CSV table of C-alpha atoms and ligand atoms in Angstrom, one decimal:
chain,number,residue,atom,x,y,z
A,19,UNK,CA,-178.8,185.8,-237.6
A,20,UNK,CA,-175.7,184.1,-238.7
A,21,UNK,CA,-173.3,185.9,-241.3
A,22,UNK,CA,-172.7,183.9,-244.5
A,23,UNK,CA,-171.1,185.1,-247.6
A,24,UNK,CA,-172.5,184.8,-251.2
A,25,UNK,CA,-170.8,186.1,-254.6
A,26,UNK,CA,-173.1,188.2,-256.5
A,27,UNK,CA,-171.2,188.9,-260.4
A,28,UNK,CA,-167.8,187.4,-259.2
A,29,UNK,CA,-168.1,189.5,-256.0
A,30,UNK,CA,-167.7,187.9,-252.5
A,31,UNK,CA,-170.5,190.5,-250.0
A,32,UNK,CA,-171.5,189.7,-246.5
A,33,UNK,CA,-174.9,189.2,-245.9
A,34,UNK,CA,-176.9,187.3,-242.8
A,35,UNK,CA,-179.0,184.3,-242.8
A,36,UNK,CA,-183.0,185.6,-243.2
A,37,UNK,CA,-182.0,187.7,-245.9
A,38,UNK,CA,-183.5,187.9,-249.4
A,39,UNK,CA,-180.5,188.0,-252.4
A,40,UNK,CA,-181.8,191.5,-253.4
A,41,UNK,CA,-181.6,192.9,-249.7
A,42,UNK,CA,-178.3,191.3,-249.5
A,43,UNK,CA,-177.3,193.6,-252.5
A,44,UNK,CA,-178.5,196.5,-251.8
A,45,UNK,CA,-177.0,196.1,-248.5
A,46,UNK,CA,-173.7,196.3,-250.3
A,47,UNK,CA,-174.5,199.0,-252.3
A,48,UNK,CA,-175.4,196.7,-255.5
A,49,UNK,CA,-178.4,197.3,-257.9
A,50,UNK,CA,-180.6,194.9,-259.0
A,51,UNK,CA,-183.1,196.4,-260.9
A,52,UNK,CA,-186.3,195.7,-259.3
A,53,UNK,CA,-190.0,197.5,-259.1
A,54,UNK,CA,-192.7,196.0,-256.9
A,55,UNK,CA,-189.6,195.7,-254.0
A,56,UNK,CA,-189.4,198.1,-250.9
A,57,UNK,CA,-187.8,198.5,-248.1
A,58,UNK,CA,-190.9,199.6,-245.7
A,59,UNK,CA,-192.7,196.5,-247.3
A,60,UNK,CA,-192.4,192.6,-247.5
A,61,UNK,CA,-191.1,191.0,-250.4
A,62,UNK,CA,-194.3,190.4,-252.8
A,63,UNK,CA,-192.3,188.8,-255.6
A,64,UNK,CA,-194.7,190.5,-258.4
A,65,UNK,CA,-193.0,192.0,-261.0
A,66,UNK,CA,-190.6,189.6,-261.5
A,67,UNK,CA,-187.7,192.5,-263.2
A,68,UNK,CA,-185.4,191.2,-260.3
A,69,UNK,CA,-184.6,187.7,-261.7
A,70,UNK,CA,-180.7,186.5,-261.4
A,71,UNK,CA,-179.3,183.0,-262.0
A,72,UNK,CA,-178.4,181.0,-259.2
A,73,UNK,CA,-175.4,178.7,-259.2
A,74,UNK,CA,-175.2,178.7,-262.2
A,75,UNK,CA,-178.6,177.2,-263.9
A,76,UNK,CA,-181.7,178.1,-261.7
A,77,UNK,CA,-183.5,181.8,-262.3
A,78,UNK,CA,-185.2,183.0,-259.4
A,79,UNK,CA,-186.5,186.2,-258.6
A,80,UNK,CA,-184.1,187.5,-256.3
A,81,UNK,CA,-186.7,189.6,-254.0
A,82,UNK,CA,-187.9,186.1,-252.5
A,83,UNK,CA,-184.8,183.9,-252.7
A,84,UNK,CA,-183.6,184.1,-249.5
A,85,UNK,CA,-179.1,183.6,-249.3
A,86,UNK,CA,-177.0,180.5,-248.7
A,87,UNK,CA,-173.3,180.0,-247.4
A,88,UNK,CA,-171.7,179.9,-251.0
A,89,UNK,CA,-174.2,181.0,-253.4
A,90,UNK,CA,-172.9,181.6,-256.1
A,91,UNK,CA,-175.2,184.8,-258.4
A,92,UNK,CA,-175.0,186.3,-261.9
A,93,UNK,CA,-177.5,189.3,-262.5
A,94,UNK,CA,-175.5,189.8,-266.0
A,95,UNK,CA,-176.0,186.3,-267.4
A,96,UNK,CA,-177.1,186.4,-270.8
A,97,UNK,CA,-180.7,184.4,-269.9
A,98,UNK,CA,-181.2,186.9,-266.9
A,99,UNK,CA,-181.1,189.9,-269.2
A,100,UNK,CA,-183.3,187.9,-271.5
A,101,UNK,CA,-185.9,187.1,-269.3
A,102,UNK,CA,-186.3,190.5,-267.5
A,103,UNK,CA,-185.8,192.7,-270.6
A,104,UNK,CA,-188.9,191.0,-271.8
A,105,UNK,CA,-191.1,191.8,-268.7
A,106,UNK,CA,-189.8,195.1,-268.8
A,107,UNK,CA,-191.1,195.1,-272.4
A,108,UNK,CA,-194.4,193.6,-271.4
A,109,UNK,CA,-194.6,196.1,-268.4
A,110,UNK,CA,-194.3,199.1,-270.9
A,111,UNK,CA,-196.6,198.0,-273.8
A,112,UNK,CA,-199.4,200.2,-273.5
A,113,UNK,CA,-197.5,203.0,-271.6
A,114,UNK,CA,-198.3,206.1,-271.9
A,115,UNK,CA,-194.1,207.3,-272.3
A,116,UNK,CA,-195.0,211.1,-272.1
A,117,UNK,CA,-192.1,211.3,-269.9
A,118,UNK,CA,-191.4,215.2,-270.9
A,119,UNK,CA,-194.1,216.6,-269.1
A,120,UNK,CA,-194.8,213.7,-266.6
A,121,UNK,CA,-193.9,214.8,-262.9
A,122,UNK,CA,-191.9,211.7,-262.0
A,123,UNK,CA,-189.4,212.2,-265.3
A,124,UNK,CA,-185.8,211.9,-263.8
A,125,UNK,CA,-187.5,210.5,-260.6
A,126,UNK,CA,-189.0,207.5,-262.3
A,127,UNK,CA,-188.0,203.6,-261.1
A,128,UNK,CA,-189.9,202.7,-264.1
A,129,UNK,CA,-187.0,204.9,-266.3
A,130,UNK,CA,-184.5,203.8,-264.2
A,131,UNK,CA,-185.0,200.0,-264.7
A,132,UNK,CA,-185.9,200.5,-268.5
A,133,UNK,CA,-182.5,202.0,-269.1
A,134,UNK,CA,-180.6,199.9,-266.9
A,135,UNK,CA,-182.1,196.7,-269.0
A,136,UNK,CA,-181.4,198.8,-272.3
A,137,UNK,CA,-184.9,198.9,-273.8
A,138,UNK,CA,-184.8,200.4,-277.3
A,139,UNK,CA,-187.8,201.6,-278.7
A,140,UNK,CA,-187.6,199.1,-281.4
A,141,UNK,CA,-187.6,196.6,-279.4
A,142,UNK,CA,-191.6,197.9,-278.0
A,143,UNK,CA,-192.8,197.4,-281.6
A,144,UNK,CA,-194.2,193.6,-281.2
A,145,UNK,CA,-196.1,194.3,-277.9
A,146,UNK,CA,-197.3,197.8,-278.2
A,147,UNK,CA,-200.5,198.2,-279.8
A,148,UNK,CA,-202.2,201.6,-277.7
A,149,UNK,CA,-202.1,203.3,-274.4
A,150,UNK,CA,-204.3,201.8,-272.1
A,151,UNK,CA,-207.1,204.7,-272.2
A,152,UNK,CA,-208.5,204.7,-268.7
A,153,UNK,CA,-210.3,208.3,-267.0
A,154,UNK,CA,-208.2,209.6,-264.0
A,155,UNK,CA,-209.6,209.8,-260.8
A,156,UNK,CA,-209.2,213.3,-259.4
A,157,UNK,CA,-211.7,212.5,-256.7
A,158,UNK,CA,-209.3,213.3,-253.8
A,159,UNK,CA,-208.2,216.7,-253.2
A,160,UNK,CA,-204.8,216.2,-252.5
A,161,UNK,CA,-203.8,213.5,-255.0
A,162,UNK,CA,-205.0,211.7,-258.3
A,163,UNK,CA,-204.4,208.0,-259.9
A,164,UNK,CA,-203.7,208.1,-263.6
A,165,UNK,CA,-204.1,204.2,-263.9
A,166,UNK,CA,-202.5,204.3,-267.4
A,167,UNK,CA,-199.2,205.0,-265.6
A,168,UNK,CA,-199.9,202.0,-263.1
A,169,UNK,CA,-197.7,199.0,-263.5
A,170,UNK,CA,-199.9,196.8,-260.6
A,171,UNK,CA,-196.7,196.5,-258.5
A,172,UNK,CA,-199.0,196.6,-255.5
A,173,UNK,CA,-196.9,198.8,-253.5
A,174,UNK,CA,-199.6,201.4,-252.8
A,175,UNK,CA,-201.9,198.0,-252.0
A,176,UNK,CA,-199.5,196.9,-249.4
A,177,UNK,CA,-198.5,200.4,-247.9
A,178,UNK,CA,-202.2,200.8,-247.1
A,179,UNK,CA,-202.7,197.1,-245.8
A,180,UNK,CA,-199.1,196.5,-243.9
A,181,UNK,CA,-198.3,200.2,-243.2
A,182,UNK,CA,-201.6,202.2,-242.8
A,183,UNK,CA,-203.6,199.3,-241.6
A,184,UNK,CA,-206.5,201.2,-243.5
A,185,UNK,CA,-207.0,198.5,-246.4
A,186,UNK,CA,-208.9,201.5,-248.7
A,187,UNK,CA,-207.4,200.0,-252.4
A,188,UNK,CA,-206.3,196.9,-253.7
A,189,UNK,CA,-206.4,195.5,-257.2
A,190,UNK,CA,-209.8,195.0,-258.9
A,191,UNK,CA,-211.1,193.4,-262.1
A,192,UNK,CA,-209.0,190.7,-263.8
A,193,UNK,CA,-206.1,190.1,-266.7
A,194,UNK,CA,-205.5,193.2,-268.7
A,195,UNK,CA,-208.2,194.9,-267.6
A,196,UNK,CA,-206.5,194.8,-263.8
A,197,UNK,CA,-206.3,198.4,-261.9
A,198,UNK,CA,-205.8,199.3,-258.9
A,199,UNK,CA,-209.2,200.8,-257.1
A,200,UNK,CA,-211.1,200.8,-254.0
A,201,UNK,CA,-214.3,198.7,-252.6
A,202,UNK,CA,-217.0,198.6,-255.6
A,203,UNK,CA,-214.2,200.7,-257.5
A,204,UNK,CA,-215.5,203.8,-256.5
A,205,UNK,CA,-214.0,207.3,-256.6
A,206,UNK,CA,-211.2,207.1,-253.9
A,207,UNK,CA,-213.0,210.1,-252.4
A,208,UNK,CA,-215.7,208.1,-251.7
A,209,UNK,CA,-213.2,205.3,-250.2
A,210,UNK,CA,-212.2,204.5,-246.7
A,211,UNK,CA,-208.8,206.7,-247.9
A,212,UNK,CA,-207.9,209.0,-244.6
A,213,UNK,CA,-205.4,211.0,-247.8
A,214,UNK,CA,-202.3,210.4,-245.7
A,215,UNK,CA,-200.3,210.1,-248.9
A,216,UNK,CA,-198.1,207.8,-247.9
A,217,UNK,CA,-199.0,205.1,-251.3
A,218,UNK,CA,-198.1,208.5,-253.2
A,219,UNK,CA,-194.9,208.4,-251.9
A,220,UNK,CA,-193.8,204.8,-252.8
A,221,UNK,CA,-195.5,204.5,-256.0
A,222,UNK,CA,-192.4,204.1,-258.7
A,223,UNK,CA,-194.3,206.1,-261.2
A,224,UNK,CA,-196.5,208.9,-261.9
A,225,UNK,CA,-199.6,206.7,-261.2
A,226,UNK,CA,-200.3,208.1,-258.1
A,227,UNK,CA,-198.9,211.6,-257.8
A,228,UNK,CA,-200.0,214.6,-255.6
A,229,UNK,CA,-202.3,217.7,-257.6
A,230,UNK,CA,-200.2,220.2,-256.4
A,231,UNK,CA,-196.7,219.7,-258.1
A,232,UNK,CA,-194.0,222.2,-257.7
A,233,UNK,CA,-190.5,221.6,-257.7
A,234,UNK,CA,-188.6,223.0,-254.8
A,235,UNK,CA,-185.2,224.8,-255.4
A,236,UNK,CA,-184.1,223.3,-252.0
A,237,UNK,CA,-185.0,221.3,-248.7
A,238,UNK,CA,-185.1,222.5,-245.4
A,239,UNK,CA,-185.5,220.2,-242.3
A,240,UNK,CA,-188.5,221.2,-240.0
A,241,UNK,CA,-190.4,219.4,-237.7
A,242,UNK,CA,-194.5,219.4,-238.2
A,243,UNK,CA,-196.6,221.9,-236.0
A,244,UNK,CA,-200.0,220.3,-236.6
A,245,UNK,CA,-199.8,217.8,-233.2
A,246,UNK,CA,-197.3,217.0,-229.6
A,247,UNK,CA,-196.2,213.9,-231.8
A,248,UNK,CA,-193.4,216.2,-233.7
A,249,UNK,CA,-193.3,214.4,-237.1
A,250,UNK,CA,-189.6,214.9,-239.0
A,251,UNK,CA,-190.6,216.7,-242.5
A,252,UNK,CA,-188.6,218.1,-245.2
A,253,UNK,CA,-190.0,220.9,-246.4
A,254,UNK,CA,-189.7,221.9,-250.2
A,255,UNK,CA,-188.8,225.9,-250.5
A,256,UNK,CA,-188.9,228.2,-253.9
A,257,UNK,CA,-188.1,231.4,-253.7
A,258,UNK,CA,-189.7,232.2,-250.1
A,259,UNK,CA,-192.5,229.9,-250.8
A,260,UNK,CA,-193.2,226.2,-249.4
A,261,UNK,CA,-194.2,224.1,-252.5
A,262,UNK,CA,-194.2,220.8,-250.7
A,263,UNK,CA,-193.6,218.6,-247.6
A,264,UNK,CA,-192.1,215.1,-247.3
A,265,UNK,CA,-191.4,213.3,-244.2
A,266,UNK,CA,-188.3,212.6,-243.1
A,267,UNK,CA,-186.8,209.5,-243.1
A,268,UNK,CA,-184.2,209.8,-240.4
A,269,UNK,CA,-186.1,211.0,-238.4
A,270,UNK,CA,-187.3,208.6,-235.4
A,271,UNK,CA,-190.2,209.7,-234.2
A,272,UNK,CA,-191.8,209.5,-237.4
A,273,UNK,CA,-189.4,207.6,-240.0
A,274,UNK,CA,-191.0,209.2,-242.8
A,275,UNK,CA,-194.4,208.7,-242.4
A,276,UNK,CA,-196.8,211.8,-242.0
A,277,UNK,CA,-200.7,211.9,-242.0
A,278,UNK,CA,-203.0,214.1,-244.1
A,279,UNK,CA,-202.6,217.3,-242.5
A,280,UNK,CA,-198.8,216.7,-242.2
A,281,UNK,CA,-198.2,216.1,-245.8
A,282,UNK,CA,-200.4,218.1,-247.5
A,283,UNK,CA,-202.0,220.9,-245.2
A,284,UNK,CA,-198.8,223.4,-245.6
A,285,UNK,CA,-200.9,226.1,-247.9
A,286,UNK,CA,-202.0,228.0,-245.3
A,287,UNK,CA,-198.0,229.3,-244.2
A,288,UNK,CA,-198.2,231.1,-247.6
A,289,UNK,CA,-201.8,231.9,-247.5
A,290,UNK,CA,-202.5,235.5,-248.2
A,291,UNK,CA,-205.5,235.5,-245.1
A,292,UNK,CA,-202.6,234.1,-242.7
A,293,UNK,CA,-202.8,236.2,-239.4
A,294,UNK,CA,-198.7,238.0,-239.0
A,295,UNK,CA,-199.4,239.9,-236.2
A,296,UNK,CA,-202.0,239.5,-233.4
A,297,UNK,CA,-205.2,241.5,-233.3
A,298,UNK,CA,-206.2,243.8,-230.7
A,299,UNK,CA,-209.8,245.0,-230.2
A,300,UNK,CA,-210.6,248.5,-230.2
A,301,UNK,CA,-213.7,249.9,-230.4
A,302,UNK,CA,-215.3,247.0,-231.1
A,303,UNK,CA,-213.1,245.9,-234.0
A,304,UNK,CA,-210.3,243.8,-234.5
A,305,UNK,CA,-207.3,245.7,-235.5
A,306,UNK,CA,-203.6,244.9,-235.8
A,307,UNK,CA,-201.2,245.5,-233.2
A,308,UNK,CA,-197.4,244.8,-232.3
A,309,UNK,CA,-196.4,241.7,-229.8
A,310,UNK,CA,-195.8,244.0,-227.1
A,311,UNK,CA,-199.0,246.0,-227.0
A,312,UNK,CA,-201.1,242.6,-226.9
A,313,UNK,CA,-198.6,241.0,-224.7
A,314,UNK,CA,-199.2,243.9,-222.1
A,315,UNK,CA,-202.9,243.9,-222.7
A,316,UNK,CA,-203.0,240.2,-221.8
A,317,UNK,CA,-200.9,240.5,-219.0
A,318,UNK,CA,-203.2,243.5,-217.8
A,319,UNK,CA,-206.7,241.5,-218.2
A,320,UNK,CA,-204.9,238.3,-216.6
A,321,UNK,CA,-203.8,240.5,-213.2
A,322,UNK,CA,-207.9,241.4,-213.4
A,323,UNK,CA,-209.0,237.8,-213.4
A,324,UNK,CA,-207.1,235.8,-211.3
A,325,UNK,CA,-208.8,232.6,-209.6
A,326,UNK,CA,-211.7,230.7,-210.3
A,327,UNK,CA,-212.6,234.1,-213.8
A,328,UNK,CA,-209.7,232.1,-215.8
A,329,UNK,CA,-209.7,229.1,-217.9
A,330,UNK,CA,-207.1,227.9,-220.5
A,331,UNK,CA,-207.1,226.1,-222.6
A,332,UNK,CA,-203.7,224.2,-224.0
A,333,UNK,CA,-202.9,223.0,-227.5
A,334,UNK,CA,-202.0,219.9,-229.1
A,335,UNK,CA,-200.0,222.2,-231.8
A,336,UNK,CA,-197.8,222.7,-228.9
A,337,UNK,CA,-194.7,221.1,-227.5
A,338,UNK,CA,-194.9,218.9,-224.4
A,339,UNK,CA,-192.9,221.7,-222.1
A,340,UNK,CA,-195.0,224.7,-223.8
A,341,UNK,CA,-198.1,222.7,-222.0
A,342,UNK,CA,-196.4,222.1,-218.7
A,343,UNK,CA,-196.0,226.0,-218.8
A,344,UNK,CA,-199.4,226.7,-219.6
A,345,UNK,CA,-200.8,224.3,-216.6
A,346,UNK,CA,-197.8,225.7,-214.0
A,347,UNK,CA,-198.7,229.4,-215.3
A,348,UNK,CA,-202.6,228.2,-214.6
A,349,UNK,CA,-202.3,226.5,-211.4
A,350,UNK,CA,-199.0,228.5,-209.9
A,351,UNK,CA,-199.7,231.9,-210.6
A,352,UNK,CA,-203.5,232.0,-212.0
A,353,UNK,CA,-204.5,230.2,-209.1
A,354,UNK,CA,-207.2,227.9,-210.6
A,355,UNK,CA,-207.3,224.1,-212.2
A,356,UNK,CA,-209.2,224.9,-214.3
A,357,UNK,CA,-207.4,224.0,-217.4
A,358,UNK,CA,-208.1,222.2,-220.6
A,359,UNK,CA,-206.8,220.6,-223.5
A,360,UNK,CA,-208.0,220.1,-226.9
A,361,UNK,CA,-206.7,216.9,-228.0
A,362,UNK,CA,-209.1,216.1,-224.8
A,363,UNK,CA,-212.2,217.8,-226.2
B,420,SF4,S1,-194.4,207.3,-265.0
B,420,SF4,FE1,-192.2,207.3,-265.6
B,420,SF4,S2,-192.1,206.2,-267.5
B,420,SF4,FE2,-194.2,206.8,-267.2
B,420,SF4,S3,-194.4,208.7,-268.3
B,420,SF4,FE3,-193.9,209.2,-266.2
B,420,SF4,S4,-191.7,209.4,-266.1
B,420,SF4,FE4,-192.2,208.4,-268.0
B,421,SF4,S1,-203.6,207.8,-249.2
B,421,SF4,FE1,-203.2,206.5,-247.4
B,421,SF4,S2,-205.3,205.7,-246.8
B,421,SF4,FE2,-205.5,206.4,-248.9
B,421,SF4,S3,-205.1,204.7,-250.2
B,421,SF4,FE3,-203.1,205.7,-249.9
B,421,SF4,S4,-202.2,204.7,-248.1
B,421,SF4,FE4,-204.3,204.1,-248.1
B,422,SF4,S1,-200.6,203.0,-258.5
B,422,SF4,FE1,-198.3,203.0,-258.4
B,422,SF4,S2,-197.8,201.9,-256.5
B,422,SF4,FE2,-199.9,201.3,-257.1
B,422,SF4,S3,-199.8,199.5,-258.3
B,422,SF4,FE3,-199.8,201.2,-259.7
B,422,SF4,S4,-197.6,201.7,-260.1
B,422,SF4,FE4,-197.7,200.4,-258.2
């Protein structure tokens, strides 16, 4: 790609041939307010808040537009601000605004972009009429769609299609009745959804939003234990308890992504049932013990039942080495092959 430089509001930036004018921005740290764009996701040119003049006298939405050697950009011109102030106004008409108690307030691109346009309530008065009254679909365990808080930015549409590959929503109906909904707009339980979450995570408002909701106090990095792939996660801590898990994007096994079990199966660290210690029986029942009397048990009944009386089996929740242990402990001192894995089974 060849470099080329463009001005973006009297400001000469770098950017490389192939680029869009927002990606060139954001590149260079500029905002251009924007709310169907993302970066894990091509440019879909929906929402149309990105508009900036171009040379002077063409608008164009810059999401699509891709740079030229000299271009010359206003996002500030007085027509820009006009015409994207007015979708924003249009987007917002039958919102339900109960930003107090919504669980995207402060994390909201919809609240970002209405301020950074300057929408006055006032100026809602000629569109607004109701709130689109639609019943939520808290089909899915992990996560419900309040479609009232849906803007149709198609982001969740396109991380299923282009990311996921799993195709389970897309937009259904036509016009103002338009939502966002799965084959013959059933439940999403009843969907192809495989609940990996990852539409939650993109969608700019509270339309899609997980069930459990807790804010953490703080993050602490960690890697998943559910699989050998070793998925990045951040997970969300209050007090001693884990409220939440995101995937972490700088992470490069996983660059943020997580399946179901990643991001959503974390209750059982905290779960009251979880076993702390290991269990010894005695007397035909199981019975809590400390690591070294089990550990010396097990070493005991292995020296008893060496050859072809052992099996073991190894675990995907393990790490790569911990398996070439278990099969060099197996084979080595054990003195059998016959070892298993359950990813296999
Ligand atoms: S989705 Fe955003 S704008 Fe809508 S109620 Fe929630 S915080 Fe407010
Ligand atoms: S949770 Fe995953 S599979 Fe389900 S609709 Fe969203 S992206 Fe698609
Ligand atoms: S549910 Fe969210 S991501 Fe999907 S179209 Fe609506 S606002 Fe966009």
């Amino acid at each position: 790609m060849n470099p080329v430089t463009i001005t973006i509001d009297g400001l000469a930036i770098p950017a490389q041939e192939g680029m869009t004018i927002l990606q060139a921005a954001q590149a260079n740290g500029l905002y251009i307010p924007n709310l169907c764009n993302h970066p894990d996701l091509d440019p879909a040119g929906l929402c149309r808040v990105c508009v900036v003049k171009i040379d002077d006298w063409k608008i164009a939405i810059s999401c699509k537009q891709p740079v030229k050697e000299g271009m010359v950009v206003s996002t500030e011109d007085p027509e820009v601000q006009r015409v994207r102030k007015n979708t924003v106004e249009l987007l917002v008409a039958n919102h339900p605004m109960t930003c107090l108690t919504c669980e995207r307030d402060g994390n909201c691109e919809l609240q970002r972009v209405a301020r950074y346009v300057g929408l006055e309530p006032t100026d809602l008065n000629r569109y607004r009429r109701s709130v689109r009254s639609l019943p939520m679909d808290r089909s899915n365990p992990f996560f419900e769609i309040d479609h009232a808080k849906c803007i149709l930015c198609g982001i969740c549409v396109r991380t299923c299609d282009e990311i996921q590959n799993i195709n389970a929503i897309d937009f259904v109906k036509r016009g103002v009745a338009s939502l966002i909904g799965t084959m013959g707009n059933k439940p999403i339980a009843e969907s192809r959804c495989e609940s990996c979450g990852e539409c939650v995570v993109r969608c700019p408002t509270a339309a899609l939003s997980p069930r459990h909701r807790v804010q953490p106090m703080r993050e602490v990095k960690s890697i998943c234990s559910y699989c050998g792939v070793g998925c990045g996660i951040r997970l969300g801590v209050r007090g001693d308890q884990i409220v939440g898990v995101q995937g972490d994007r700088e992470n490069p096994v996983n660059g943020g992504s997580l399946c179901v079990k990643g991001r959503f199966g974390y209750h059982f660290i905290n779960h009251p049932e979880r076993l702390q210690k290991p269990l010894v029986r005695k007397d035909g029942e199981l019975v809590e013990a400390e690591w070294d009397e089990a550990l010396d048990l097990i070493a005991e009944k292995f020296s008893q039942h060496k050859g072809e009386q052992f099996a073991a089996l190894a675990s995907a929740r393990i790490t790569n080495e911990d398996n070439y242990l278990i099969q060099k402990f197996t084979r080595a001192v054990m003195g059998t092959n016959t070892i298993d894995h359950c990813a296999r089974l």
